[in-house]
Coordinates of C-alpha atoms in Angstrom, one line a residue:
M1 CA 225.9 142.0 190.0
T2 CA 225.7 138.6 191.2
D3 CA 222.5 136.1 190.6
G4 CA 222.2 132.6 190.3
H5 CA 226.5 133.2 190.5
V6 CA 226.5 134.5 187.2
K7 CA 227.6 137.6 186.4
R8 CA 226.2 140.1 184.4
P9 CA 227.9 143.0 182.1
S10 CA 226.4 146.3 182.5
L11 CA 226.4 148.7 179.7
L12 CA 226.6 151.4 182.4
A13 CA 230.4 150.1 184.3
V14 CA 233.3 152.2 184.7
L15 CA 236.8 152.5 184.5
T16 CA 239.6 153.5 187.2
V17 CA 241.0 156.9 186.1
D18 CA 244.5 156.1 187.4
S19 CA 245.8 158.8 186.2
L20 CA 244.1 161.3 188.6
S21 CA 244.2 158.3 191.7
D22 CA 247.2 161.5 193.4
F23 CA 244.7 164.2 194.0
H24 CA 243.9 165.1 197.1
F25 CA 239.8 165.2 196.6
S26 CA 237.8 161.8 195.2
Q27 CA 234.4 160.7 195.1
N28 CA 234.9 156.8 196.3
G29 CA 232.0 155.2 197.3
S30 CA 230.0 151.4 198.1
C31 CA 230.1 149.3 194.9
F32 CA 226.7 149.0 193.0
I33 CA 226.6 147.8 189.7
P34 CA 226.1 149.5 187.4
K35 CA 227.7 152.4 188.6
C36 CA 230.9 152.7 191.3
G37 CA 230.5 155.3 193.9
G38 CA 227.1 157.6 193.5
Y39 CA 223.7 156.4 192.5
S40 CA 222.6 155.2 189.6
K41 CA 219.9 152.7 187.6
S42 CA 220.8 149.2 187.8
P43 CA 218.7 146.4 184.4
S44 CA 215.2 145.4 185.7
L45 CA 215.2 142.5 186.4
S46 CA 212.3 141.5 184.2
L47 CA 214.8 141.7 181.2
L48 CA 217.3 139.5 182.7
F49 CA 215.3 137.5 183.3
G50 CA 212.3 137.9 181.2
A51 CA 210.1 137.3 184.3
K52 CA 207.2 139.5 186.1
A53 CA 209.6 139.7 189.1
C54 CA 210.2 142.9 190.9
R55 CA 213.3 144.5 192.4
I56 CA 213.1 147.7 193.6
D57 CA 217.1 150.0 192.7
L58 CA 218.6 150.1 195.7
S59 CA 219.7 153.4 195.8
I60 CA 215.8 154.5 196.4
Q61 CA 215.5 152.2 199.1
G62 CA 215.7 153.8 202.7
A63 CA 213.3 155.8 205.4
F64 CA 211.7 159.0 204.1
Q65 CA 209.4 161.3 205.2
R66 CA 206.6 162.5 202.7
Q67 CA 204.4 165.5 203.0
F68 CA 200.7 164.0 203.0
A69 CA 198.8 167.7 204.7
V70 CA 199.5 171.6 205.2
I71 CA 197.3 172.9 208.2
V72 CA 197.1 176.8 207.5
D73 CA 196.1 179.3 210.1
A74 CA 195.8 183.1 209.3
A75 CA 199.6 183.2 211.1
T76 CA 201.3 179.8 209.7
T77 CA 201.4 177.5 207.9
I78 CA 202.2 173.4 209.0
A79 CA 202.9 171.1 207.1
Q80 CA 202.8 167.2 208.6
F81 CA 204.8 164.7 207.4
E82 CA 204.2 160.3 208.1
K83 CA 207.5 158.8 207.9
V84 CA 207.9 156.6 204.1
I85 CA 209.4 152.6 204.0
I86 CA 211.2 151.2 200.8
S87 CA 213.1 148.2 201.1
T88 CA 214.0 145.7 198.2
S89 CA 210.5 144.1 197.2
G90 CA 208.5 147.0 199.0
S91 CA 206.7 150.5 200.4
S92 CA 205.4 151.0 204.0
I93 CA 202.1 153.1 201.8
W94 CA 202.1 151.1 198.4
G95 CA 202.0 147.5 199.6
D96 CA 204.2 145.2 197.9
C97 CA 206.0 145.8 194.0
Y98 CA 204.9 143.6 191.6
E99 CA 206.8 144.1 188.7
N100 CA 209.2 147.4 187.8
V101 CA 208.2 149.4 184.1
G102 CA 210.3 150.9 182.5
S103 CA 213.7 152.3 184.6
D104 CA 212.0 154.8 187.2
S105 CA 207.6 153.1 187.4
Y106 CA 207.3 150.2 189.5
I107 CA 203.4 148.3 190.0
F108 CA 202.5 148.3 193.9
G109 CA 199.9 146.1 195.3
L110 CA 198.5 147.3 198.9
K111 CA 196.1 144.1 200.2
R112 CA 192.9 144.7 201.7
M113 CA 190.6 143.4 204.0
G114 CA 188.1 141.9 202.6
Q115 CA 188.9 143.7 199.5
S116 CA 190.7 143.0 196.1
T117 CA 194.5 144.2 196.1
C118 CA 194.7 147.7 195.0
F119 CA 197.3 147.8 192.6
R120 CA 198.5 151.5 191.4
C121 CA 201.5 152.8 189.2
I122 CA 204.4 155.1 191.3
S123 CA 207.3 157.0 189.5
L124 CA 209.5 157.2 191.5
L125 CA 212.8 159.2 190.3
L126 CA 215.8 160.3 192.3
K127 CA 216.5 163.7 192.0
T128 CA 219.8 163.8 195.0
P129 CA 221.3 160.7 197.4
N130 CA 218.9 162.5 199.5
V131 CA 215.2 163.7 198.4
L132 CA 212.8 161.4 195.2
Q133 CA 210.3 162.8 193.7
S134 CA 207.1 160.7 193.1
L135 CA 204.3 160.8 190.6
H136 CA 201.0 158.6 189.8
Q137 CA 197.0 159.0 190.6
N138 CA 195.6 159.7 193.1
E139 CA 195.9 157.9 195.7
S140 CA 192.3 157.1 196.4
I141 CA 192.1 155.6 192.7
C142 CA 192.7 151.5 192.6
H143 CA 193.5 149.3 189.6
D144 CA 192.1 145.9 190.0
T145 CA 194.7 144.6 187.8
I146 CA 198.8 145.1 186.7
S147 CA 197.4 145.4 183.4
E148 CA 195.6 148.7 184.0
A149 CA 198.1 149.7 187.0
K150 CA 200.5 149.8 184.0
Q151 CA 198.3 152.0 181.5
A152 CA 198.4 154.8 184.5
C153 CA 202.0 154.4 184.2
F154 CA 203.4 158.5 183.4
D155 CA 205.8 159.0 181.5
T156 CA 208.7 160.2 182.5
S157 CA 210.2 161.7 180.2
I158 CA 207.5 164.7 180.0
I159 CA 207.8 164.7 183.8
G160 CA 208.2 168.6 185.1
P161 CA 211.1 169.0 187.5
G162 CA 208.9 169.8 190.5
D163 CA 205.8 168.0 189.4
G164 CA 203.8 165.5 191.9
T165 CA 205.4 164.9 195.6
F166 CA 208.8 164.8 196.6
L167 CA 209.6 162.3 200.0
Y168 CA 212.8 163.3 201.5
R169 CA 215.2 160.9 203.4
S170 CA 215.2 160.8 206.9
E171 CA 218.0 158.3 207.5
A172 CA 221.9 158.0 206.6
V173 CA 221.4 161.2 205.4
E174 CA 224.6 162.1 202.5
S175 CA 225.5 165.1 203.3
V176 CA 225.9 167.4 199.6
S177 CA 225.8 171.1 199.1
C178 CA 222.9 173.7 198.3
G179 CA 225.1 174.8 195.5
L180 CA 225.5 178.1 197.3
E181 CA 229.2 178.1 198.8
G182 CA 230.9 181.2 200.8
T183 CA 229.5 184.0 203.2
F184 CA 226.9 186.3 201.0
S185 CA 224.9 189.1 202.0
F186 CA 221.2 189.4 202.1
T187 CA 217.8 191.0 201.9
Y188 CA 214.7 189.6 202.6
N189 CA 211.2 190.0 202.1
R190 CA 207.7 187.7 203.4
L191 CA 205.0 187.1 200.8
N192 CA 202.0 187.3 203.6
H193 CA 203.7 189.3 206.1
P194 CA 205.0 192.6 204.2
N195 CA 206.6 194.4 207.1
T196 CA 209.3 191.7 207.8
T197 CA 212.4 192.3 206.0
C198 CA 215.8 193.0 205.5
G199 CA 216.8 195.8 203.5
T200 CA 220.0 196.4 201.6
E201 CA 221.1 198.2 204.6
S202 CA 221.0 195.7 207.1
L203 CA 223.6 193.0 207.8
A204 CA 222.2 190.1 207.4
K205 CA 224.8 187.6 205.7
V206 CA 224.1 184.0 205.3
S207 CA 227.2 181.3 204.9
N208 CA 228.1 177.3 204.8
C209 CA 231.9 177.9 206.3
E210 CA 231.4 176.0 208.5
Q211 CA 229.4 173.2 207.2
S212 CA 229.7 172.9 203.9
D213 CA 226.6 171.3 203.5
T214 CA 224.7 173.5 205.7
L215 CA 223.6 176.8 205.5
N216 CA 223.2 179.5 208.5
F217 CA 221.4 182.4 208.0
D218 CA 222.3 185.7 210.4
F219 CA 218.9 188.2 210.6
R220 CA 220.5 191.0 211.8
N221 CA 219.8 194.6 211.5
C222 CA 216.2 193.8 210.0
S223 CA 212.7 195.1 210.7
F224 CA 212.4 192.2 213.3
P225 CA 214.4 191.3 215.8
H226 CA 217.5 189.7 215.4
F227 CA 217.6 185.4 215.3
E228 CA 219.4 183.0 213.2
Q229 CA 217.6 179.6 211.7
K230 CA 219.8 177.0 210.3
L231 CA 219.0 174.6 206.8
Q232 CA 221.0 171.6 206.5
C233 CA 221.0 170.3 202.4
L234 CA 220.1 167.6 201.1
G235 CA 220.8 168.5 197.7
T236 CA 220.0 170.6 194.3
W237 CA 218.3 169.5 190.7
Q238 CA 218.2 171.5 187.6
D239 CA 215.4 173.1 186.6
K240 CA 213.9 173.8 183.0
D241 CA 215.4 176.9 183.0
T242 CA 218.2 177.9 183.9
G243 CA 217.5 178.1 187.6
R244 CA 218.1 175.0 189.7
F245 CA 215.8 173.6 192.9
V246 CA 216.8 173.3 196.5
A247 CA 216.1 170.6 199.6
F248 CA 216.0 172.3 202.4
Y249 CA 215.6 170.2 206.4
N250 CA 215.1 172.6 209.5
P251 CA 216.2 170.5 212.0
E252 CA 214.7 172.8 214.7
L253 CA 211.3 172.9 213.1
R254 CA 211.7 169.5 212.3
Q255 CA 210.6 171.1 208.4
H256 CA 211.4 170.5 204.6
R257 CA 211.2 173.3 202.6
C258 CA 211.6 173.2 198.9
G259 CA 213.4 175.9 197.8
K260 CA 214.8 177.6 193.9
L261 CA 217.9 179.0 193.5
V262 CA 217.9 181.3 190.2
P263 CA 221.3 183.2 189.1
N264 CA 221.0 187.0 187.6
K265 CA 222.7 190.7 186.8
A266 CA 222.2 191.4 191.2
G267 CA 223.6 188.2 192.3
S268 CA 221.3 185.1 193.3
A269 CA 217.6 184.7 194.4
L270 CA 216.8 182.1 195.8
S271 CA 213.4 181.4 197.2
I272 CA 211.7 179.0 200.0
S273 CA 208.5 177.6 199.9
D274 CA 206.3 177.5 202.7
D275 CA 206.0 173.2 203.0
A276 CA 208.0 170.1 201.0
N277 CA 206.2 170.5 197.2
C278 CA 208.1 171.8 194.7
D279 CA 204.6 173.2 192.1
R280 CA 204.5 176.2 193.5
M281 CA 207.9 178.4 193.4
P282 CA 206.9 181.3 191.5
A283 CA 203.9 182.3 194.8
A284 CA 206.4 181.2 197.4
L285 CA 206.4 182.9 200.9
E286 CA 209.8 183.8 201.5
K287 CA 212.3 185.5 198.4
Y288 CA 216.0 186.5 199.0
T289 CA 218.5 188.1 197.7
L290 CA 221.6 187.1 197.6
F291 CA 225.5 189.0 196.9
E292 CA 228.1 188.3 196.6
K293 CA 231.4 189.4 199.5
N294 CA 233.7 192.6 197.6
T295 CA 237.2 191.5 197.2
T296 CA 240.7 193.8 196.8
Y297 CA 243.2 192.1 194.7
S298 CA 246.7 193.2 194.0
F299 CA 245.9 193.0 190.5
A300 CA 243.5 194.0 187.7
P301 CA 241.4 191.2 187.2
C302 CA 240.7 190.4 183.2
R303 CA 237.5 188.7 182.1
F304 CA 237.0 185.3 180.7
P305 CA 236.9 184.8 176.5
E306 CA 233.3 184.8 175.9
W307 CA 234.0 180.8 174.5
I308 CA 234.1 179.5 178.5
Q309 CA 231.8 181.8 179.9
G310 CA 228.4 179.8 180.6
E311 CA 226.9 178.0 183.3
Y312 CA 228.5 174.2 183.7
D313 CA 227.7 171.8 185.6
G314 CA 229.9 171.6 188.6
L315 CA 230.6 175.1 187.5
S316 CA 229.9 178.8 186.6
V317 CA 231.9 181.0 185.1
R318 CA 230.4 184.8 184.3
H319 CA 233.5 187.8 184.0
E320 CA 236.4 187.8 185.9
H321 CA 235.3 185.0 187.9
M322 CA 235.1 181.2 187.8
R323 CA 233.3 179.8 190.9
H324 CA 234.2 175.7 191.4
H325 CA 230.8 173.7 193.5
L326 CA 231.7 170.0 193.1
S327 CA 230.1 168.3 196.0
N328 CA 232.4 166.2 198.0
A329 CA 234.9 169.0 197.5
P330 CA 235.8 173.1 198.9
A331 CA 234.4 175.1 196.6
L332 CA 236.9 177.2 194.8
T333 CA 236.9 180.6 193.8
S334 CA 239.2 181.5 190.3
V335 CA 240.0 184.8 189.3
C336 CA 241.4 185.5 186.1
V337 CA 244.6 187.3 185.6
E338 CA 245.7 187.1 182.2
V339 CA 244.5 185.5 178.7
D340 CA 246.7 183.6 176.5
N341 CA 244.3 183.1 174.4
E342 CA 243.4 179.3 175.5
K343 CA 245.9 178.6 178.2
I344 CA 244.8 181.7 182.0
L345 CA 246.7 183.0 184.2
V346 CA 244.2 182.7 187.5
F347 CA 244.4 183.2 190.8
S348 CA 241.9 181.0 192.8
E349 CA 240.9 180.6 197.0
T350 CA 238.3 178.9 198.8
S351 CA 234.7 180.6 199.1
C352 CA 235.3 181.8 202.4
G353 CA 237.8 183.7 201.9
E354 CA 241.2 181.5 201.9
P355 CA 244.5 182.1 199.6
L356 CA 245.3 179.7 197.8
G357 CA 248.1 181.1 194.7
Y358 CA 248.2 181.2 191.3
H359 CA 247.6 178.8 188.7
C360 CA 247.2 178.3 184.7
L361 CA 243.6 176.8 183.6
W362 CA 244.0 175.8 180.5
F363 CA 241.0 175.0 178.0
R364 CA 239.6 173.2 175.2
S365 CA 236.1 174.1 173.6
R366 CA 235.1 170.7 172.1
S367 CA 231.6 171.9 170.7
N368 CA 229.0 174.7 171.7
S369 CA 228.3 171.8 175.5
V370 CA 231.2 170.7 176.6
L371 CA 234.7 171.8 177.7
E372 CA 237.7 170.6 179.0
Y373 CA 240.5 172.0 181.2
R374 CA 243.0 171.1 182.6
T375 CA 245.9 173.0 185.6
T376 CA 249.5 174.1 186.6
A377 CA 250.3 173.4 190.4
V378 CA 249.9 175.9 192.8
S379 CA 252.4 178.9 193.1
A380 CA 251.8 181.6 195.8
Q381 CA 253.9 183.5 193.7
S382 CA 255.1 183.3 190.3
M383 CA 253.0 184.3 187.7
D384 CA 254.9 182.6 184.2
M385 CA 253.1 179.1 185.0
C386 CA 251.4 179.3 180.8
R387 CA 254.0 179.0 178.7
H388 CA 255.9 175.8 179.6
E389 CA 253.3 173.2 178.6
S390 CA 255.4 170.1 180.3
D391 CA 253.5 172.1 183.5
F392 CA 250.3 170.6 182.8
N393 CA 251.4 166.7 182.9
A394 CA 250.7 165.8 186.6
S395 CA 246.9 166.7 186.2
A396 CA 243.9 164.8 183.1
W397 CA 241.6 166.9 181.9
T398 CA 238.5 167.4 183.1
T399 CA 235.3 167.0 181.3
L400 CA 233.0 170.4 182.3
V401 CA 229.0 169.9 180.3
S402 CA 226.6 173.1 179.4
R403 CA 223.9 172.9 182.8
S404 CA 221.4 173.3 179.3
P405 CA 222.7 171.6 175.7
R406 CA 222.7 170.6 172.8
R407 CA 223.0 167.8 170.7
T408 CA 225.6 167.2 167.8
P409 CA 226.1 164.1 165.8
C410 CA 228.0 161.4 167.6
A411 CA 230.5 160.5 164.7
Y412 CA 228.8 156.0 164.7
F413 CA 226.6 156.1 162.1
G414 CA 224.5 153.1 161.6
T415 CA 223.8 149.3 163.0
Y416 CA 226.9 147.5 165.0
S417 CA 226.8 144.4 166.4
T418 CA 229.1 141.7 167.5
P419 CA 231.1 140.0 164.9
K420 CA 229.8 136.3 164.4
E421 CA 233.1 135.5 165.1
M422 CA 233.6 136.2 168.7
R423 CA 229.4 135.6 169.3
T424 CA 229.9 133.3 172.7
V425 CA 228.3 134.5 176.0
D426 CA 227.2 138.4 175.8
C427 CA 226.9 139.4 172.5
Y428 CA 225.7 143.9 172.7
N429 CA 224.3 145.6 169.4
M430 CA 224.9 149.5 168.8
T431 CA 222.3 151.6 167.2
V432 CA 222.4 155.6 165.7
D433 CA 219.4 157.4 164.9
C434 CA 220.1 157.9 161.7
A435 CA 217.4 160.4 161.5
T436 CA 219.0 163.1 164.2
R437 CA 222.2 161.3 164.3
D438 CA 222.9 163.1 167.7
K439 CA 222.3 159.4 169.9
F440 CA 222.3 155.9 170.3
K441 CA 221.2 152.4 171.9
L442 CA 223.0 149.9 173.1
I443 CA 221.6 147.0 173.7
A444 CA 223.4 143.8 175.7
Y445 CA 222.1 140.6 175.0
H446 CA 222.7 137.1 175.9
C447 CA 224.3 135.5 172.4
S448 CA 222.9 131.9 172.2
T449 CA 219.6 132.8 173.0
G450 CA 219.0 136.8 172.0
A451 CA 217.6 137.8 175.5
V452 CA 218.4 141.5 176.8
Y453 CA 219.9 142.0 180.0
D454 CA 220.5 145.4 179.8
V455 CA 219.3 148.2 177.5
R456 CA 221.1 152.0 177.5
S457 CA 220.2 155.2 175.7
Y458 CA 222.7 158.2 175.1
D459 CA 222.8 161.5 173.8
C460 CA 225.4 162.5 172.2
Y461 CA 227.4 166.5 173.2
G462 CA 230.9 166.2 171.5
T463 CA 232.6 164.9 169.4
W464 CA 236.8 165.6 169.0
K465 CA 239.6 163.6 167.5
E466 CA 242.6 163.0 169.9
D467 CA 245.6 160.3 167.8
E468 CA 244.1 157.2 167.1
H469 CA 241.0 157.3 169.6
L470 CA 237.8 159.2 168.9
F471 CA 236.4 160.2 171.9
V472 CA 232.2 161.0 171.7
Y473 CA 230.6 162.5 174.9
T474 CA 227.3 162.4 176.0
K475 CA 224.9 161.5 178.9
T476 CA 222.1 159.2 179.5
D477 CA 218.5 159.4 178.1
D478 CA 216.8 158.6 181.4
S479 CA 215.9 160.8 184.8
L480 CA 219.7 160.7 186.0
A481 CA 220.9 162.0 182.2
E482 CA 225.2 161.0 183.7
N483 CA 227.5 162.2 182.3
T484 CA 229.7 159.6 180.0
C485 CA 232.9 159.3 178.3
M486 CA 232.9 157.1 175.0
I487 CA 236.7 156.2 173.6
S488 CA 237.1 154.4 170.7
Q489 CA 239.6 153.0 167.8
Q490 CA 238.5 151.7 164.7
Q491 CA 241.2 148.4 163.0
N492 CA 240.5 147.3 159.9
D493 CA 236.5 147.1 160.3
L494 CA 236.4 146.4 163.7
L495 CA 234.9 148.9 166.5
Y496 CA 236.6 149.2 169.9
M497 CA 234.6 151.5 172.2
A498 CA 235.1 152.0 176.2
I499 CA 232.8 153.9 178.3
L500 CA 235.2 156.0 180.8
G501 CA 232.7 157.1 183.2
N502 CA 232.6 161.3 183.6
H503 CA 236.0 162.2 182.3
C504 CA 238.5 161.3 179.3
N505 CA 241.2 159.6 180.5
R506 CA 244.0 160.2 177.8
K507 CA 246.3 157.1 178.8
F508 CA 243.5 154.1 178.3
N509 CA 244.8 150.8 176.9
F510 CA 242.5 149.1 174.9
S511 CA 245.0 145.9 175.3
E512 CA 244.9 145.7 179.1
N513 CA 241.5 146.6 179.5
A514 CA 240.3 143.7 177.4
D515 CA 237.0 142.8 179.5
S516 CA 235.8 146.2 179.9
T517 CA 235.7 146.4 176.1
L518 CA 233.1 146.3 173.5
V519 CA 234.2 144.8 169.8
F520 CA 231.4 146.0 167.2
R521 CA 231.6 145.5 163.0
R522 CA 229.8 147.9 161.1
D523 CA 226.2 146.4 159.8
D524 CA 224.4 149.0 157.7
E525 CA 224.9 152.8 157.1
C526 CA 222.2 155.2 157.6
T527 CA 222.9 156.4 154.0
K528 CA 225.6 155.2 151.1
K529 CA 227.0 159.2 151.3
L530 CA 226.5 159.7 155.1
R531 CA 229.9 160.8 156.1
A532 CA 230.7 160.9 160.4
V533 CA 230.4 164.7 161.2
A534 CA 233.4 165.3 164.1
A535 CA 233.3 168.8 165.9
S536 CA 235.2 171.5 164.4
P537 CA 235.6 175.2 165.4
E538 CA 234.7 176.4 162.0
S539 CA 231.2 174.7 162.2
H540 CA 229.7 175.7 165.8
E541 CA 226.4 178.1 165.6
T542 CA 226.1 180.1 168.1
T543 CA 224.0 178.4 170.7
T544 CA 221.3 179.1 174.2
S545 CA 222.7 176.8 175.5
G546 CA 224.8 179.3 178.2
V547 CA 228.0 177.8 176.4
R548 CA 229.5 180.8 174.2
R549 CA 230.8 179.7 170.7
F550 CA 234.6 179.8 170.8
A551 CA 237.4 181.1 169.2
P552 CA 240.7 179.1 169.3
K553 CA 241.3 176.4 166.9
M554 CA 241.5 173.3 168.4
R555 CA 245.3 171.1 167.6
E556 CA 243.3 167.5 167.2
K557 CA 243.2 166.1 163.6
A558 CA 239.1 166.2 162.9
P559 CA 238.1 162.5 162.5
G560 CA 238.5 160.5 159.6
S561 CA 235.1 161.2 156.5
D562 CA 234.3 157.7 157.1
G563 CA 233.5 157.9 160.7
R564 CA 236.2 155.7 161.6
A565 CA 239.6 156.7 163.7
S566 CA 242.6 155.3 161.9
S567 CA 244.8 152.7 163.9
T568 CA 248.2 150.9 163.8
T569 CA 247.5 149.7 167.3
P570 CA 247.3 146.3 167.3
V571 CA 244.4 146.4 169.5
P572 CA 241.9 142.9 171.3
T573 CA 241.0 140.5 168.4
S574 CA 238.2 139.0 170.7
S575 CA 235.2 140.1 172.0
A576 CA 235.0 140.4 175.6
A577 CA 231.3 141.4 177.8
M578 CA 231.5 144.4 179.1
G579 CA 231.3 145.6 183.0
R580 CA 232.9 142.6 183.9
G581 CA 233.4 144.4 187.6
C582 CA 233.1 146.9 189.4
F583 CA 235.5 149.7 189.4
M584 CA 235.9 153.3 192.4
I585 CA 235.5 156.0 190.0
T586 CA 238.0 158.5 191.0
L587 CA 237.4 162.1 190.1
L588 CA 239.3 164.8 189.5
F589 CA 237.8 168.0 191.5
F590 CA 240.3 170.4 190.7
G591 CA 244.2 169.7 190.5
V592 CA 245.6 173.3 191.7
M593 CA 244.9 171.1 195.3
I594 CA 247.7 168.8 194.7
L595 CA 250.3 170.0 196.5
L596 CA 247.8 170.7 200.0

């Protein structure tokens, strides 16, 4: 970002993954620091300037609808909505923004005629590009000063995913998936009308094949007359359990609804509330049980190995099926054909039944919570593509993280800082939590003044070494919990580190990317005897994260006993500020599409 014509680096800047640019499905879009594409939080101006300035993050600005009342009669429930405008410096209902508090809370002040300004602390968490979670004290409560309002701020780290009220974007709505791809049959019942049902013998079905962001419900042969209903998807977010909240908009009724999708042995259970709040899902008005269609194949499907099965961000592996449901890309289903240790031959088709063909998937487990895979090209007939590793060269590794991950050691222990001889403009500190060893913090500040302008915390979920590079896969320790791959390399007493984005680019070169490289020297270890712990298949324990323990032995070497990646490859020896520019992220969706 630029402020006063001075470019500020960001710890969330990412690099273009050139090796993925040839794939058809990319996440492109406008570039906003500190993240290119998608949505992300930027450093607060109070950190940048040390002043009590307030600037509302771009990702949560716009026009929204908020439920403010519910009218209930004997037959129906009618939710009433009001328009909410959030701008750079204020809100139409809470007033001007006076101060940022942490990364997700703001002090607003509403000026009142004949009375003092009403200050409130409002926490705004971005759950999807179209949904904001809002938490604050009762709106009848006002504070006379900013300092009093700050005392009423919520600790956003303990806020439940269904708590508070929700704001639904009503203009410039982004097209997103509901997490249901393809065609399903369903049963249906309504809480306040026990005779309003669709049984297993009905012909009721739901599909998103016409439009990926819209569910088309066809209530046929039910206990009530046939009718159809469309629900627009506004996005999903994870609940505390295995379920996911789903936000819907009914364009015919102009009503927003909150739902919850929970996978089960029979299929999936979908509950939809009678209003826009998400805190009463157990008593939801409408209940659906969704069943996947039965498909006949020319081969006998096998089962994916236990160490692969689980629920990941954007992908689900159960029994003989692997389903991809990444945003901004067609949903795919891959069926297991043959297993050869880490390599699995599959047959893939779209979730709406369009066949693609055979291809081979090569999996590598990096921890109990992190999995990587790459693919060969698609073939309509050939089933021998798992035999040659060279067939995978056109595909980069895609990284998957369990939906309920478990932290692992970070491989960096102690405190690190920019070497004294390199402290010119921008300096950095890295501190690893010595008590748990599974999280670390990066701090960016001006070398001359010591003024901090960016702070980011990361939780570690997987560590592995390839050649001279050490990879650490993390999630940001904030409300977005963004997946981030770190690459590092040790040369003498210097540690070189860069942030790659969602996937771990093997073609990254420190010498060619000096402007995106952080250089550290270790100042102190947690203890003299403390040693880095690398990810090892023999050390993994059974986990309840939804990803099973893996069996095959990895071929990579483990990191050195001192936690550093040894190297003989020259790397930059000058300090370089990270994130000088904002690069576009090209995300790999699924390599089977490269020939389509």
